[in-house]
PDB file of C-alpha atoms and ligand atoms in Angstrom:
ATOM      1  CA  MET I 249      89.187  63.465 112.110  1.00  0.00           C
ATOM      2  CA  THR I 250      88.534  65.061 115.521  1.00  0.00           C
ATOM      3  CA  ARG I 251      89.620  68.530 115.985  1.00  0.00           C
ATOM      4  CA  GLN I 252      92.104  67.917 118.240  1.00  0.00           C
ATOM      5  CA  ASP I 253      93.613  65.257 115.378  1.00  0.00           C
ATOM      6  CA  HIS I 254      93.811  68.105 112.318  1.00  0.00           C
ATOM      7  CA  PRO I 255      96.929  69.088 111.249  1.00  0.00           C
ATOM      8  CA  ALA I 256      96.700  72.903 112.077  1.00  0.00           C
ATOM      9  CA  SER I 257      96.344  72.191 116.248  1.00  0.00           C
ATOM     10  CA  ARG I 258      99.893  70.363 116.015  1.00  0.00           C
ATOM     11  CA  LEU I 259     102.237  73.487 114.629  1.00  0.00           C
ATOM     12  CA  SER I 260     104.297  74.564 117.041  1.00  0.00           C
ATOM     13  CA  PRO I 261     103.442  77.889 118.712  1.00  0.00           C
ATOM     14  CA  PHE I 262     106.586  79.322 116.422  1.00  0.00           C
ATOM     15  CA  ASP I 263     104.715  77.928 113.522  1.00  0.00           C
ATOM     16  CA  ARG I 264     101.713  79.535 114.428  1.00  0.00           C
ATOM     17  CA  LEU I 265     103.305  83.090 114.764  1.00  0.00           C
ATOM     18  CA  LEU I 266     104.735  82.607 111.177  1.00  0.00           C
ATOM     19  CA  ALA I 267     101.769  81.434 109.562  1.00  0.00           C
ATOM     20  CA  SER I 268      99.511  84.455 111.240  1.00  0.00           C
ATOM     21  CA  ALA I 269     102.110  86.906 110.182  1.00  0.00           C
ATOM     22  CA  ASP I 270     102.095  85.662 106.487  1.00  0.00           C
ATOM     23  CA  HIS I 271      98.088  85.425 107.217  1.00  0.00           C
ATOM     24  CA  GLY I 272      98.108  89.537 108.351  1.00  0.00           C
ATOM     25  CA  LEU I 273     100.182  90.661 105.337  1.00  0.00           C
ATOM     26  CA  ARG I 274      97.964  88.871 102.954  1.00  0.00           C
ATOM     27  CA  THR I 275      95.130  90.221 104.604  1.00  0.00           C
ATOM     28  CA  VAL I 276      96.103  94.031 104.224  1.00  0.00           C
ATOM     29  CA  PHE I 277      98.190  93.545 100.571  1.00  0.00           C
ATOM     30  CA  ALA I 278      96.768  90.822  98.472  1.00  0.00           C
ATOM     31  CA  LYS I 279      93.446  90.336  96.889  1.00  0.00           C
ATOM     32  CA  PRO I 280      91.621  87.957  99.191  1.00  0.00           C
ATOM     33  CA  LEU I 281      89.931  85.009  97.247  1.00  0.00           C
ATOM     34  CA  ALA I 282      86.721  83.993  98.496  1.00  0.00           C
ATOM     35  CA  ALA I 283      85.666  80.694  98.665  1.00  0.00           C
ATOM     36  CA  ARG I 284      81.726  81.465  98.063  1.00  0.00           C
ATOM     37  CA  PRO I 285      80.673  83.860  95.347  1.00  0.00           C
ATOM     38  CA  SER I 286      79.716  87.541  96.380  1.00  0.00           C
ATOM     39  CA  PRO I 287      75.966  87.712  97.043  1.00  0.00           C
ATOM     40  CA  ALA I 288      76.406  90.700  94.806  1.00  0.00           C
ATOM     41  CA  ARG I 289      76.478  88.404  91.857  1.00  0.00           C
ATOM     42  CA  GLN I 290      72.561  87.467  91.827  1.00  0.00           C
ATOM     43  CA  CYS I 291      71.883  91.071  90.874  1.00  0.00           C
ATOM     44  CA  GLU I 292      72.020  92.940  87.906  1.00  0.00           C
ATOM     45  CA  PRO I 293      74.129  95.520  87.378  1.00  0.00           C
ATOM     46  CA  VAL I 294      72.487  98.920  88.827  1.00  0.00           C
ATOM     47  CA  TYR I 295      73.456 102.264  87.510  1.00  0.00           C
ATOM     48  CA  LEU I 296      74.091 104.829  90.609  1.00  0.00           C
ATOM     49  CA  SER I 297      74.679 108.686  90.376  1.00  0.00           C
ATOM     50  CA  ALA I 298      77.428 109.711  91.352  1.00  0.00           C
ATOM     51  CA  GLU I 299      76.379 110.765  94.342  1.00  0.00           C
ATOM     52  CA  HIS I 300      75.333 107.364  95.580  1.00  0.00           C
ATOM     53  CA  ALA I 301      78.007 105.619  94.249  1.00  0.00           C
ATOM     54  CA  LYS I 302      80.427 108.180  96.275  1.00  0.00           C
ATOM     55  CA  LEU I 303      78.016 107.226  99.405  1.00  0.00           C
ATOM     56  CA  SER I 304      78.194 103.405  98.975  1.00  0.00           C
ATOM     57  CA  ALA I 305      81.815 103.489  98.267  1.00  0.00           C
ATOM     58  CA  ALA I 306      81.942 104.927 101.798  1.00  0.00           C
ATOM     59  CA  LEU I 307      80.116 102.843 103.297  1.00  0.00           C
ATOM     60  CA  MET I 308      81.425  99.736 101.617  1.00  0.00           C
ATOM     61  CA  ARG I 309      85.219 101.113 102.487  1.00  0.00           C
ATOM     62  CA  VAL I 310      84.079 101.088 106.407  1.00  0.00           C
ATOM     63  CA  ASN I 311      82.452  97.468 106.149  1.00  0.00           C
ATOM     64  CA  HIS I 312      85.898  96.175 104.589  1.00  0.00           C
ATOM     65  CA  VAL I 313      87.381  97.820 107.726  1.00  0.00           C
ATOM     66  CA  GLY I 314      85.598  95.421 109.692  1.00  0.00           C
ATOM     67  CA  GLU I 315      86.400  92.876 107.573  1.00  0.00           C
ATOM     68  CA  VAL I 316      90.297  93.809 107.935  1.00  0.00           C
ATOM     69  CA  CYS I 317      89.852  94.113 111.662  1.00  0.00           C
ATOM     70  CA  ALA I 318      87.911  90.472 111.961  1.00  0.00           C
ATOM     71  CA  GLN I 319      90.728  88.815 110.740  1.00  0.00           C
ATOM     72  CA  ALA I 320      93.025  90.157 112.654  1.00  0.00           C
ATOM     73  CA  LEU I 321      91.209  89.341 115.795  1.00  0.00           C
ATOM     74  CA  TYR I 322      90.211  85.676 114.985  1.00  0.00           C
ATOM     75  CA  GLN I 323      94.202  85.269 114.176  1.00  0.00           C
ATOM     76  CA  SER I 324      94.926  86.294 117.108  1.00  0.00           C
ATOM     77  CA  GLN I 325      92.591  84.814 119.314  1.00  0.00           C
ATOM     78  CA  ALA I 326      94.081  81.666 117.728  1.00  0.00           C
ATOM     79  CA  LEU I 327      97.689  82.614 117.987  1.00  0.00           C
ATOM     80  CA  PHE I 328      97.042  82.613 121.717  1.00  0.00           C
ATOM     81  CA  SER I 329      94.050  80.008 122.791  1.00  0.00           C
ATOM     82  CA  ARG I 330      94.944  77.656 125.092  1.00  0.00           C
ATOM     83  CA  ASP I 331      92.656  74.989 123.334  1.00  0.00           C
ATOM     84  CA  PRO I 332      93.446  73.542 120.121  1.00  0.00           C
ATOM     85  CA  GLY I 333      89.453  72.783 119.541  1.00  0.00           C
ATOM     86  CA  LEU I 334      89.059  76.621 120.398  1.00  0.00           C
ATOM     87  CA  ARG I 335      91.497  77.610 118.128  1.00  0.00           C
ATOM     88  CA  LEU I 336      90.064  75.581 114.849  1.00  0.00           C
ATOM     89  CA  HIS I 337      87.001  77.537 115.754  1.00  0.00           C
ATOM     90  CA  PHE I 338      88.310  80.779 115.729  1.00  0.00           C
ATOM     91  CA  LYS I 339      89.909  80.074 112.104  1.00  0.00           C
ATOM     92  CA  ALA I 340      86.867  78.617 110.719  1.00  0.00           C
ATOM     93  CA  ALA I 341      85.319  81.651 111.788  1.00  0.00           C
ATOM     94  CA  ALA I 342      87.886  83.709 109.898  1.00  0.00           C
ATOM     95  CA  GLN I 343      87.574  81.475 106.536  1.00  0.00           C
ATOM     96  CA  GLU I 344      84.190  83.140 106.631  1.00  0.00           C
ATOM     97  CA  GLU I 345      85.602  86.456 107.510  1.00  0.00           C
ATOM     98  CA  LEU I 346      87.451  85.324 104.608  1.00  0.00           C
ATOM     99  CA  ASP I 347      84.732  85.700 102.070  1.00  0.00           C
ATOM    100  CA  HIS I 348      83.298  88.863 103.390  1.00  0.00           C
ATOM    101  CA  LEU I 349      86.396  90.644 103.202  1.00  0.00           C
ATOM    102  CA  ALA I 350      86.778  89.338  99.177  1.00  0.00           C
ATOM    103  CA  TRP I 351      83.455  90.766  98.475  1.00  0.00           C
ATOM    104  CA  THR I 352      83.697  94.183 100.228  1.00  0.00           C
ATOM    105  CA  GLN I 353      86.431  94.242  98.376  1.00  0.00           C
ATOM    106  CA  GLN I 354      84.703  93.356  94.744  1.00  0.00           C
ATOM    107  CA  ARG I 355      81.823  95.799  95.377  1.00  0.00           C
ATOM    108  CA  LEU I 356      84.612  98.426  95.999  1.00  0.00           C
ATOM    109  CA  ASP I 357      86.616  97.711  92.994  1.00  0.00           C
ATOM    110  CA  GLU I 358      83.228  97.646  91.286  1.00  0.00           C
ATOM    111  CA  LEU I 359      82.048 101.120  92.428  1.00  0.00           C
ATOM    112  CA  GLY I 360      85.699 102.402  91.273  1.00  0.00           C
ATOM    113  CA  SER I 361      86.928 103.111  94.806  1.00  0.00           C
ATOM    114  CA  HIS I 362      89.742 101.698  97.215  1.00  0.00           C
ATOM    115  CA  LYS I 363      89.975 100.040 100.387  1.00  0.00           C
ATOM    116  CA  SER I 364      90.758 102.209 103.336  1.00  0.00           C
ATOM    117  CA  HIS I 365      94.731 103.718 103.149  1.00  0.00           C
ATOM    118  CA  LEU I 366      94.839 102.758 107.047  1.00  0.00           C
ATOM    119  CA  SER I 367      94.135  98.948 106.607  1.00  0.00           C
ATOM    120  CA  PRO I 368      97.474  98.074 108.107  1.00  0.00           C
ATOM    121  CA  LEU I 369      96.952 100.286 111.305  1.00  0.00           C
ATOM    122  CA  TRP I 370      93.675  98.580 111.762  1.00  0.00           C
ATOM    123  CA  TYR I 371      94.986  95.392 111.355  1.00  0.00           C
ATOM    124  CA  SER I 372      97.636  95.947 113.908  1.00  0.00           C
ATOM    125  CA  GLY I 373      95.389  97.584 116.208  1.00  0.00           C
ATOM    126  CA  ALA I 374      92.782  94.938 116.284  1.00  0.00           C
ATOM    127  CA  PHE I 375      95.971  92.207 116.128  1.00  0.00           C
ATOM    128  CA  ALA I 376      96.682  93.795 119.794  1.00  0.00           C
ATOM    129  CA  ILE I 377      93.569  94.082 121.124  1.00  0.00           C
ATOM    130  CA  GLY I 378      92.389  90.265 120.230  1.00  0.00           C
ATOM    131  CA  SER I 379      95.975  89.093 121.545  1.00  0.00           C
ATOM    132  CA  LEU I 380      95.247  90.620 125.185  1.00  0.00           C
ATOM    133  CA  ALA I 381      91.681  89.307 124.503  1.00  0.00           C
ATOM    134  CA  GLY I 382      93.450  85.594 123.878  1.00  0.00           C
ATOM    135  CA  LEU I 383      96.186  86.187 126.822  1.00  0.00           C
ATOM    136  CA  ILE I 384      93.218  86.909 129.484  1.00  0.00           C
ATOM    137  CA  GLY I 385      91.896  83.688 128.542  1.00  0.00           C
ATOM    138  CA  ASP I 386      89.434  81.637 126.627  1.00  0.00           C
ATOM    139  CA  ARG I 387      86.095  82.557 127.801  1.00  0.00           C
ATOM    140  CA  VAL I 388      87.093  85.993 127.766  1.00  0.00           C
ATOM    141  CA  SER I 389      87.968  86.040 123.990  1.00  0.00           C
ATOM    142  CA  LEU I 390      85.092  84.088 123.509  1.00  0.00           C
ATOM    143  CA  GLY I 391      83.250  87.097 125.172  1.00  0.00           C
ATOM    144  CA  PHE I 392      85.179  89.631 122.692  1.00  0.00           C
ATOM    145  CA  VAL I 393      83.906  87.722 119.831  1.00  0.00           C
ATOM    146  CA  VAL I 394      80.194  87.853 120.884  1.00  0.00           C
ATOM    147  CA  GLU I 395      80.280  91.413 121.616  1.00  0.00           C
ATOM    148  CA  THR I 396      82.372  92.251 119.050  1.00  0.00           C
ATOM    149  CA  GLU I 397      79.800  90.381 115.981  1.00  0.00           C
ATOM    150  CA  ARG I 398      77.039  92.123 117.809  1.00  0.00           C
ATOM    151  CA  GLN I 399      78.128  95.628 117.285  1.00  0.00           C
ATOM    152  CA  VAL I 400      79.154  94.560 113.886  1.00  0.00           C
ATOM    153  CA  GLU I 401      75.734  93.355 112.786  1.00  0.00           C
ATOM    154  CA  GLN I 402      73.505  96.558 114.809  1.00  0.00           C
ATOM    155  CA  HIS I 403      76.370  98.796 112.297  1.00  0.00           C
ATOM    156  CA  LEU I 404      75.201  96.504 108.897  1.00  0.00           C
ATOM    157  CA  ALA I 405      71.975  97.020 110.013  1.00  0.00           C
ATOM    158  CA  SER I 406      72.446 101.032 110.269  1.00  0.00           C
ATOM    159  CA  HIS I 407      74.039 100.575 106.603  1.00  0.00           C
ATOM    160  CA  LEU I 408      71.199  98.655 105.414  1.00  0.00           C
ATOM    161  CA  GLU I 409      69.115 102.182 105.998  1.00  0.00           C
ATOM    162  CA  ARG I 410      71.700 104.170 104.781  1.00  0.00           C
ATOM    163  CA  LEU I 411      73.039 102.647 101.694  1.00  0.00           C
ATOM    164  CA  PRO I 412      71.033 103.868  98.141  1.00  0.00           C
ATOM    165  CA  GLN I 413      68.029 101.741  97.692  1.00  0.00           C
ATOM    166  CA  ALA I 414      68.873 101.528  93.749  1.00  0.00           C
ATOM    167  CA  ASP I 415      72.771  99.899  94.939  1.00  0.00           C
ATOM    168  CA  LEU I 416      70.998  95.957  95.212  1.00  0.00           C
ATOM    169  CA  PRO I 417      74.739  94.409  95.053  1.00  0.00           C
ATOM    170  CA  SER I 418      76.115  96.115  97.912  1.00  0.00           C
ATOM    171  CA  ARG I 419      72.744  95.778  99.965  1.00  0.00           C
ATOM    172  CA  ALA I 420      72.694  91.764  99.321  1.00  0.00           C
ATOM    173  CA  VAL I 421      76.622  91.995 100.577  1.00  0.00           C
ATOM    174  CA  VAL I 422      75.473  93.594 103.820  1.00  0.00           C
ATOM    175  CA  ALA I 423      72.284  91.328 104.285  1.00  0.00           C
ATOM    176  CA  GLN I 424      74.198  88.210 103.853  1.00  0.00           C
ATOM    177  CA  MET I 425      77.134  89.485 106.386  1.00  0.00           C
ATOM    178  CA  LYS I 426      74.674  90.675 108.615  1.00  0.00           C
ATOM    179  CA  LEU I 427      73.060  87.218 108.726  1.00  0.00           C
ATOM    180  CA  GLU I 428      76.734  85.208 109.195  1.00  0.00           C
ATOM    181  CA  GLU I 429      77.779  88.012 111.986  1.00  0.00           C
ATOM    182  CA  ALA I 430      74.800  87.044 114.180  1.00  0.00           C
ATOM    183  CA  ARG I 431      75.780  83.073 114.028  1.00  0.00           C
ATOM    184  CA  HIS I 432      79.062  83.716 114.949  1.00  0.00           C
ATOM    185  CA  ALA I 433      77.870  85.891 117.692  1.00  0.00           C
ATOM    186  CA  GLU I 434      75.552  82.695 118.943  1.00  0.00           C
ATOM    187  CA  ASP I 435      78.754  79.882 118.147  1.00  0.00           C
ATOM    188  CA  ALA I 436      80.977  81.794 120.575  1.00  0.00           C
ATOM    189  CA  GLU I 437      78.384  82.120 123.435  1.00  0.00           C
ATOM    190  CA  ASN I 438      77.384  78.277 122.610  1.00  0.00           C
ATOM    191  CA  ALA I 439      80.969  77.812 122.583  1.00  0.00           C
ATOM    192  CA  GLY I 440      80.918  79.215 126.531  1.00  0.00           C
ATOM    193  CA  ALA I 441      81.518  83.036 126.147  1.00  0.00           C
ATOM    194  CA  GLN I 442      81.816  85.135 129.407  1.00  0.00           C
ATOM    195  CA  ALA I 443      79.386  88.276 129.257  1.00  0.00           C
ATOM    196  CA  LEU I 444      82.061  91.488 129.218  1.00  0.00           C
ATOM    197  CA  ALA I 445      81.288  94.093 131.894  1.00  0.00           C
ATOM    198  CA  ALA I 446      79.610  97.090 130.703  1.00  0.00           C
ATOM    199  CA  PRO I 447      82.895  99.886 130.480  1.00  0.00           C
ATOM    200  CA  ILE I 448      84.599  97.363 128.037  1.00  0.00           C
ATOM    201  CA  LYS I 449      81.591  97.333 125.668  1.00  0.00           C
ATOM    202  CA  LEU I 450      81.484 101.276 125.926  1.00  0.00           C
ATOM    203  CA  ALA I 451      85.390 101.482 125.229  1.00  0.00           C
ATOM    204  CA  MET I 452      84.681  98.917 122.015  1.00  0.00           C
ATOM    205  CA  ARG I 453      81.958 100.748 120.939  1.00  0.00           C
ATOM    206  CA  LEU I 454      84.340 104.168 121.259  1.00  0.00           C
ATOM    207  CA  ALA I 455      86.692 102.678 119.698  1.00  0.00           C
ATOM    208  CA  ALA I 456      84.544 101.318 116.775  1.00  0.00           C
ATOM    209  CA  ARG I 457      83.341 104.865 115.954  1.00  0.00           C
ATOM    210  CA  VAL I 458      86.534 106.077 115.797  1.00  0.00           C
ATOM    211  CA  MET I 459      87.542 103.672 113.006  1.00  0.00           C
ATOM    212  CA  THR I 460      84.537 103.966 110.849  1.00  0.00           C
ATOM    213  CA  SER I 461      84.321 107.660 111.037  1.00  0.00           C
ATOM    214  CA  THR I 462      87.968 107.797 109.486  1.00  0.00           C
ATOM    215  CA  ALA I 463      87.594 105.097 106.916  1.00  0.00           C
ATOM    216  CA  HIS I 464      84.739 106.792 105.564  1.00  0.00           C
ATOM    217  CA  HIS I 465      86.714 108.830 104.406  1.00  0.00           C
ATOM    218  CA  ILE I 466      90.185 107.457 104.165  1.00  0.00           C
TER     219      ILE I 466
HETATM  220 FE1  FE2 R 109      82.506  89.481 108.735  1.00  0.00          FE
HETATM  221 FE1  FE2 R 110      81.620  87.257 111.956  1.00  0.00          FE
END
């Protein structure tokens, strides 16, 4: 079956809108199911001091919010893409991001903490931005993916420096996500991404800073 023959590429725009709304509600309110086991499962259970557990939870909450936004971005870009093949590309990436969402949520549960209370807000904001990129055009939309994934990868690298050394399960999750975000950027680049202008990249960094510093606490 070619990508264009895939049943998902034959849905009407209204069907796609409904499917996207359903996906958004499940991302924000339901417990995601991972297709692959979490990398944390390869680690022995660890003991963390209260201070370290609190720091790990804050960082994993930020990473979880990043994955909520990844779902919103890929879903909105798939919704507005004019190319059925590209729509499936975005959907496939969203599927891998769903594992990230589930892994970070599982780790937050294990750390006895919670996901961001503002998840619906982050999802809505990211969905609006992804929709705008999608409406501008596929190459810009792909350029947006490249820049987002690169910024997330740098962010995850900084978390590997900040996470407690003893928290091997969280570190395993973040390390695997970092590898996969780099590949998502590369895939989008190979699919024909257009480089974004410097002021847009800067605006994205500033928006990400507001989100990460808020999600650290709530
Ligand atoms: Fe991710
Ligand atoms: Fe990604």
